[in-house]
Coordinates of C-alpha atoms and ligand atoms in Angstrom, one line a residue:
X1151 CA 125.3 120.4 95.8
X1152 CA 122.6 120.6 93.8
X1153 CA 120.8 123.8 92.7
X1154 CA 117.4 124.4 95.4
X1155 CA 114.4 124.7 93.4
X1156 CA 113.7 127.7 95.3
X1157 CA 115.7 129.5 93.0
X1158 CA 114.8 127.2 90.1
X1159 CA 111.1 128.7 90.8
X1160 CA 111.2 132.0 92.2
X1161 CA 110.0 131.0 95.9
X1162 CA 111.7 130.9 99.7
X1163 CA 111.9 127.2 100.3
X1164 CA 112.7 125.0 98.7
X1165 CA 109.0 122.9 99.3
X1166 CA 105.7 122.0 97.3
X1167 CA 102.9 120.8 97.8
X1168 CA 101.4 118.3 95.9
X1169 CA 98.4 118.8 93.4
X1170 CA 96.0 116.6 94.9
X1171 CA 93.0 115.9 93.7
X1172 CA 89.8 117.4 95.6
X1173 CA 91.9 118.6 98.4
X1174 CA 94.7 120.9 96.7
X1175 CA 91.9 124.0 96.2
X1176 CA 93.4 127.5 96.2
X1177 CA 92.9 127.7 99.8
X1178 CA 95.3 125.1 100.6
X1179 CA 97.6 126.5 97.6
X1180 CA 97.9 129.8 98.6
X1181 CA 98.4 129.4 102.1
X1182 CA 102.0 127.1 101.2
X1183 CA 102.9 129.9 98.7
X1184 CA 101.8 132.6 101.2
X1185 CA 104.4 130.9 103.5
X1186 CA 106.9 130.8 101.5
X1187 CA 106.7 127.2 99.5
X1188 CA 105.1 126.8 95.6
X1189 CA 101.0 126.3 96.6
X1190 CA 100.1 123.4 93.7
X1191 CA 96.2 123.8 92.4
X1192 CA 94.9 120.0 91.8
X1193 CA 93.0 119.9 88.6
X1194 CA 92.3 115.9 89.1
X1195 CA 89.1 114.9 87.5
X1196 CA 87.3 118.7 87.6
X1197 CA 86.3 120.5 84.3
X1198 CA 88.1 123.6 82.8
X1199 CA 85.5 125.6 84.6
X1200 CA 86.5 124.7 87.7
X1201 CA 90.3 124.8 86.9
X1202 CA 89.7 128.6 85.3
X1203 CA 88.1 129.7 88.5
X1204 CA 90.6 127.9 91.0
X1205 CA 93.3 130.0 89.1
X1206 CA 91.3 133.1 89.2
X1207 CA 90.8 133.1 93.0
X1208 CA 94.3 131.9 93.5
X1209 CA 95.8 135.5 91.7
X1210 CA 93.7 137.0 94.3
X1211 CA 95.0 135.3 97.0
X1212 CA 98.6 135.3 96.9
X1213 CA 101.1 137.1 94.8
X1214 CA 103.8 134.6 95.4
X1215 CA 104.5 131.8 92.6
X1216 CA 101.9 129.0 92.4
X1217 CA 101.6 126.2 89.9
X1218 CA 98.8 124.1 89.1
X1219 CA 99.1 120.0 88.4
X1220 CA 97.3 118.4 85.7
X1221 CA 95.9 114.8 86.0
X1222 CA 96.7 113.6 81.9
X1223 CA 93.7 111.2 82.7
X1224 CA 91.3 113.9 82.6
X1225 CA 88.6 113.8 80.0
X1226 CA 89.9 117.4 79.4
X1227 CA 93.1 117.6 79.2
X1228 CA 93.5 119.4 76.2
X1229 CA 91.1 122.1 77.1
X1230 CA 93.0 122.6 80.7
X1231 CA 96.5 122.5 79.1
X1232 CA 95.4 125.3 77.0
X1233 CA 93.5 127.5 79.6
X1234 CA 97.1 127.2 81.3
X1235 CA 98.8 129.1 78.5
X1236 CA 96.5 131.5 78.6
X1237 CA 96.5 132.3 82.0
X1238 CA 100.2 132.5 81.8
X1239 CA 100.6 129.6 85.3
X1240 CA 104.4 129.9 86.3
X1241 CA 104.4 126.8 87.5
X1242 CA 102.9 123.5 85.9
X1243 CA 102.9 119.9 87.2
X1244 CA 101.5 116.7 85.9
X1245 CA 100.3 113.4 87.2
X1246 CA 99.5 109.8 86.1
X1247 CA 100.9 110.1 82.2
X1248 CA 103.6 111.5 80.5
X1249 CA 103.0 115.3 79.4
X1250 CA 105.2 115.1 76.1
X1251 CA 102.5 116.4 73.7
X1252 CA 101.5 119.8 76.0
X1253 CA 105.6 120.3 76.6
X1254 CA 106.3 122.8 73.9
X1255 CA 103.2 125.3 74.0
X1256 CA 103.8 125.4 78.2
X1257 CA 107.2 126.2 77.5
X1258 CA 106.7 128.6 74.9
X1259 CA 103.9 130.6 77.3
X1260 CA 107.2 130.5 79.8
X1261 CA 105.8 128.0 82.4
X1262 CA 108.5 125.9 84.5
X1263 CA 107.4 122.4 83.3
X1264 CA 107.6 119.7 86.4
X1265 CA 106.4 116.4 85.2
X1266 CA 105.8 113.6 88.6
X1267 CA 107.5 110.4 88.0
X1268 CA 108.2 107.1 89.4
X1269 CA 111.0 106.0 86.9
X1270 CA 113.8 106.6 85.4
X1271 CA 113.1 106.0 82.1
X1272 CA 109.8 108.5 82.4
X1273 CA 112.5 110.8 84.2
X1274 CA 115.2 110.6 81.0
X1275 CA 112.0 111.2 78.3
X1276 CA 110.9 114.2 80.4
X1277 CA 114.2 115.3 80.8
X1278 CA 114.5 115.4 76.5
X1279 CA 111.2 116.8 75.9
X1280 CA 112.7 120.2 78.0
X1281 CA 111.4 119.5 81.6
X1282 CA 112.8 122.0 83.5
X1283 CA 112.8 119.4 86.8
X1284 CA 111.2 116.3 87.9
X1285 CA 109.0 115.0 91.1
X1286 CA 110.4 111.7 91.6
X1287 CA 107.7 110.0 93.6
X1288 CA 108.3 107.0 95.4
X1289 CA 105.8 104.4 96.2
X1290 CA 105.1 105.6 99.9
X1291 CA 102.8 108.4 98.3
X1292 CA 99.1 108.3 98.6
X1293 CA 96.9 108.5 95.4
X1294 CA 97.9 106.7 92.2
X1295 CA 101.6 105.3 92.5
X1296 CA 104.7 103.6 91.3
X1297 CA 106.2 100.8 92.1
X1298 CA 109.9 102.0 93.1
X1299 CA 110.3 103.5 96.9
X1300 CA 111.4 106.8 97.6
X1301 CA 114.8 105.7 98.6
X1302 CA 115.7 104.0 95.8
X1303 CA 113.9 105.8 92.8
X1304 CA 115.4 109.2 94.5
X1305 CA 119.2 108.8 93.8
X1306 CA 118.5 107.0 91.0
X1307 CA 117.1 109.5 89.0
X1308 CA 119.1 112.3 90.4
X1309 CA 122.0 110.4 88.5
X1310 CA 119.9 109.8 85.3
X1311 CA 119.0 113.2 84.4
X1312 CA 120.9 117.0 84.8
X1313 CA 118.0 118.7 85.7
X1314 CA 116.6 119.1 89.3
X1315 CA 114.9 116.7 91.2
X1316 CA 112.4 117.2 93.7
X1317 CA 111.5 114.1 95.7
X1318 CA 108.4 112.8 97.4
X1319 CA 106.5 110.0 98.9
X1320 CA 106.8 109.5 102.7
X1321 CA 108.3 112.6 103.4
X1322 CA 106.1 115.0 106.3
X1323 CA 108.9 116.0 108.7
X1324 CA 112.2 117.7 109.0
X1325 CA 113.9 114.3 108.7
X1326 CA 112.3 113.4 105.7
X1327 CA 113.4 116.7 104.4
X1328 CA 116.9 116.6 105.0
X1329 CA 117.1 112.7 104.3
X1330 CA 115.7 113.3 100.6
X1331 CA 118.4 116.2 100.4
X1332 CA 121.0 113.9 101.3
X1333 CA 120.2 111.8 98.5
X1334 CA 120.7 114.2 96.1
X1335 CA 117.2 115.8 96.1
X1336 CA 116.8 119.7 95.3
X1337 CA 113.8 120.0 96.8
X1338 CA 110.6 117.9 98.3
X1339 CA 106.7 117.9 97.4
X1340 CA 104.8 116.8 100.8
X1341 CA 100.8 115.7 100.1
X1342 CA 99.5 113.8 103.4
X1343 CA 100.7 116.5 105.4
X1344 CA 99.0 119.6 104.0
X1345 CA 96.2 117.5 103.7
X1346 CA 96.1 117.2 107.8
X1347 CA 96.9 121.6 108.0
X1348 CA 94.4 124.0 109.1
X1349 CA 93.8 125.7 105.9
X1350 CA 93.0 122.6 104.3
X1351 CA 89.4 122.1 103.2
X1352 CA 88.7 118.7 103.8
X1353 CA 86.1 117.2 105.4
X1354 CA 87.2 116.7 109.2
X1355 CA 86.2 113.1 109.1
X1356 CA 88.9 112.9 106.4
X1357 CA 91.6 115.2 108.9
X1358 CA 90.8 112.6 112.1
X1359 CA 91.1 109.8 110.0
X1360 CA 94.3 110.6 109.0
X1361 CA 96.0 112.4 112.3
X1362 CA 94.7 108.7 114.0
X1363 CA 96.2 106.8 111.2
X1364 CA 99.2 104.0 111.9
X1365 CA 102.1 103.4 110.3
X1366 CA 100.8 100.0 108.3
X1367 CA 97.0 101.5 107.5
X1368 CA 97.2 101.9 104.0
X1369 CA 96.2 99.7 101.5
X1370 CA 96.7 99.8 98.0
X1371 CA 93.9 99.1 96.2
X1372 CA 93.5 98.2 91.8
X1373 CA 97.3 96.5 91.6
X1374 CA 95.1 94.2 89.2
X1375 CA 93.6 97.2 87.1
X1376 CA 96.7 98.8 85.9
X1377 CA 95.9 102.1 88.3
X1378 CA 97.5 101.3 91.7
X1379 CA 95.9 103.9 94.1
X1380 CA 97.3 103.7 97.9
X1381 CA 94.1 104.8 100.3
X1382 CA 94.0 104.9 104.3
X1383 CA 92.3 101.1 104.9
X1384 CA 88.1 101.3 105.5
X1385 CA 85.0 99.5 104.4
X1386 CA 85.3 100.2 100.6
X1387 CA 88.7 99.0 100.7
X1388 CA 88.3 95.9 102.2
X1389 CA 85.3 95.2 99.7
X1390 CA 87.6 96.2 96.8
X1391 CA 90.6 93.9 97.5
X1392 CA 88.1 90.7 98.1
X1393 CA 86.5 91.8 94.9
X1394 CA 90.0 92.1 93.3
X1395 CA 91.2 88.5 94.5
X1396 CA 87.7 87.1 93.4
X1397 CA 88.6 88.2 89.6
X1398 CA 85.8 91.0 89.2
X1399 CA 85.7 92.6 86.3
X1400 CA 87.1 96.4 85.6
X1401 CA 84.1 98.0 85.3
X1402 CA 83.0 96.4 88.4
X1403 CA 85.7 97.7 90.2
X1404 CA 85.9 101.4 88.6
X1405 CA 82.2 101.2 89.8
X1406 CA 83.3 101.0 93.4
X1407 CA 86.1 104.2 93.1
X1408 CA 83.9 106.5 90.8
X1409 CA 83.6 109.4 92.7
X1410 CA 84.6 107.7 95.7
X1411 CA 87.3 110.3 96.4
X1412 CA 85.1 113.2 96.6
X1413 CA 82.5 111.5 98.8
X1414 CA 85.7 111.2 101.5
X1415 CA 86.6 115.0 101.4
X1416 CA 83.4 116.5 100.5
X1417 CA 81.1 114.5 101.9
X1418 CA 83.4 113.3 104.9
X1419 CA 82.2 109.7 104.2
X1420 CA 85.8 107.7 105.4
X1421 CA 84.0 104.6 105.2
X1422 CA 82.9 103.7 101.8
X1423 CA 84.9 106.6 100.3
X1424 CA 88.5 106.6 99.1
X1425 CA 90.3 108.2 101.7
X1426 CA 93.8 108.8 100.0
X1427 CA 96.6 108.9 101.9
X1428 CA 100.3 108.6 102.0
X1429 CA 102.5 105.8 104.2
X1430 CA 103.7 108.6 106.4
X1431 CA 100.1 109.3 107.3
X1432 CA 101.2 107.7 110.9
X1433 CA 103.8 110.4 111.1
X1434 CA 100.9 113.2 111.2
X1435 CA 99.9 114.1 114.4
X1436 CA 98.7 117.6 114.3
X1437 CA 96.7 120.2 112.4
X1438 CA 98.9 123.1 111.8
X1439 CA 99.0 125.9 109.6
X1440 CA 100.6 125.5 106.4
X1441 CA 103.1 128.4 108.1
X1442 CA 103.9 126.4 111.2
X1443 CA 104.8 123.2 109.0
X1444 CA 107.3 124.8 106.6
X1445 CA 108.9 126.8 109.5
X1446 CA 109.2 123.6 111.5
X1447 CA 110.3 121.5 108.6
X1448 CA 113.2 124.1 107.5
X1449 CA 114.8 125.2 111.0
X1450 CA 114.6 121.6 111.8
X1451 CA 116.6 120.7 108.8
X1452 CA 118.8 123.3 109.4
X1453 CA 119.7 122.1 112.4
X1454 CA 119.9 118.5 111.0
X1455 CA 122.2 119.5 107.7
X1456 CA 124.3 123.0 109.0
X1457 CA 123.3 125.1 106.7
X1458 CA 120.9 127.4 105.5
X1459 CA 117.9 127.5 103.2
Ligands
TUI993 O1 99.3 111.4 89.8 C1 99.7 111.1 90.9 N1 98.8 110.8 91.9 C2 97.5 110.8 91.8 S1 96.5 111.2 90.5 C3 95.2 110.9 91.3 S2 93.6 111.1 90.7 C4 93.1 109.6 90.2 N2 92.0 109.1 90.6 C5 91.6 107.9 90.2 C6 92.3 107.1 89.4 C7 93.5 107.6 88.9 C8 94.0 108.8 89.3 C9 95.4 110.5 92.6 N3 96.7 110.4 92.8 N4 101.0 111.0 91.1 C10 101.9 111.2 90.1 C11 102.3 109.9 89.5 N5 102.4 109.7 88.2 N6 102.6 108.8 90.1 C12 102.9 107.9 89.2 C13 102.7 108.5 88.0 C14 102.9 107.9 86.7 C15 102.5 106.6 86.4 C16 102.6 106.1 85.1 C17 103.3 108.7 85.6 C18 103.4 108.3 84.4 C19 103.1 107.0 84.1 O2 103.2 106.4 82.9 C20 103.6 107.3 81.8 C21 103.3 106.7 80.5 O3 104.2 106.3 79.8 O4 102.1 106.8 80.2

């Protein structure tokens, strides 16, 4: 059996959360690590500002581990990577690139290192440059995605590479949880459903969207741009695949998604903003607290698997 990640990373569970974008603030963040999973800070698109404060009310808000993500498309990356040594994170995750050049100055600060992938071959590079796990995220997942599902890329990396693997992308339930461990997962990262729990600061326009969402309601929009994005289906998408099939042009269509994100969880604006969302999003039924849902999703495992977490 695998080794947990829980002990890999100093926490009771062995479940994160992912770093999204917008909606992964420390009050989401601390609440997981409060209950026992690792809380993930989501730097997305923000400035180092914003990141330095995040962290700063984070410390004050749980003692437990916490890590934060880094998008490696944001204009300041570098300066965020840095502010990360500084502040001496335990616990760092990264999205949408390959992390290779920040690697050896997170490592040296003494950070667990936990780059998100959708291959193999990212998985093996990640594995060289001294990752000390990887996210394998399947295609289920909401935000910016791969191409390989969960239940293929899953195994398939666990063989690839020595190190942990944590997998995610349709997983919200104590089935999900147990079926990723039987493929040889050492943990899971759940987004859509701590995006739906209490202490979540999304707009509620954004929650009810998303607890009345069906199993076939996402879309996934810029296939054609290079930066497929899966979203919860609404007016903008609709306009952005027609525009897509008609041949507009990049900029046209980065026109349509700039800031469209944050008009959805700020703003609450679920029809022309991008309202990000996993496959699973049907799955979620409830608000709960981020408490209830890791209590549910272990004991319900536990009764699933025999055994203990
Ligand atoms: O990063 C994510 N999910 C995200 S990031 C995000 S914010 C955003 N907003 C607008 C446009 C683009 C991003 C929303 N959701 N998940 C982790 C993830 N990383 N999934 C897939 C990948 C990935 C894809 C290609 C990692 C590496 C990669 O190529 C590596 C290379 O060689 O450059």
């Amino acid at each position: 059996m695998a080794e947990l990640i829980s002990e890999l990373l100093g926490i009771r569970y062995p479940i994160i959360q992912g770093g999204m974008a917008w909606v992964a603030t420390w009050e989401l963040a601390s609440a997981v690590s409060n209950a026992g999973g690792l809380g993930i800070i989501g730097v997305g698109g923000a400035d180092v500002n914003w990141v330095a404060e995040q962290i700063r009310q984070m410390k004050e808000h749980t003692d437990k581990p916490f890590g934060v993500n880094l998008m490696l498309m944001n204009p300041q990356a570098d300066e965020i990577a840095e502010l990360l040594v500084k502040e001496q994170i335990p616990v760092i995750t990264t999205g949408a690139g390959n992390p290779g050049k920040y690697m050896d100055s997170w490592k040296a600060a003494g950070a667990k290192v936990i780059p998100v992938i959708a291959s193999v071959a990212l998985a093996k590079l990640m594995e060289r440059a001294g990752a000390d796990a990887v996210v394998a995220e399947g295609t289920e997942s909401g935000g910016h995605i791969g191409s390989a599902t969960t239940m293929t890329l899953v195994p398939q990396v666990v063989d690839a590479v020595s190190i942990p693997v944590i997998a995610a992308g349709g997983i919200a339930d104590a089935r999900g949880f147990a079926a990723a461990m039987m493929l040889g997962a050492s943990g899971v990262q759940m987004g859509t459903r701590f995006v739906a729990a209490k202490e979540s600061i999304v707009h509620q326009n954004y929650k009810e969207k998303l607890i009345k969402a069906k199993d076939i309601d996402s879309e996934v929009t810029g296939r054609s741009t290079g930066h497929p994005i899966r979203v919860l289906r609404n007016k903008m998408t609709r306009e952005y695949l027609r525009m897509e099939k008609e041949g507009a042009s990049l900029e046209e269509l980065e026109k349509m998604t700039l800031g469209a994100l944050r008009k959805a969880v700020v703003d609450g604006d679920v029809m022309t903003g991008s309202v990000m969302a996993g496959q699973i999003a049907g799955l979620v039924k409830s608000e709960d607290s981020c408490a209830e849902i890791i209590e549910e999703i272990v004991s319900g495992a536990e009764q699933l698997l025999h055994r203990t977490f």
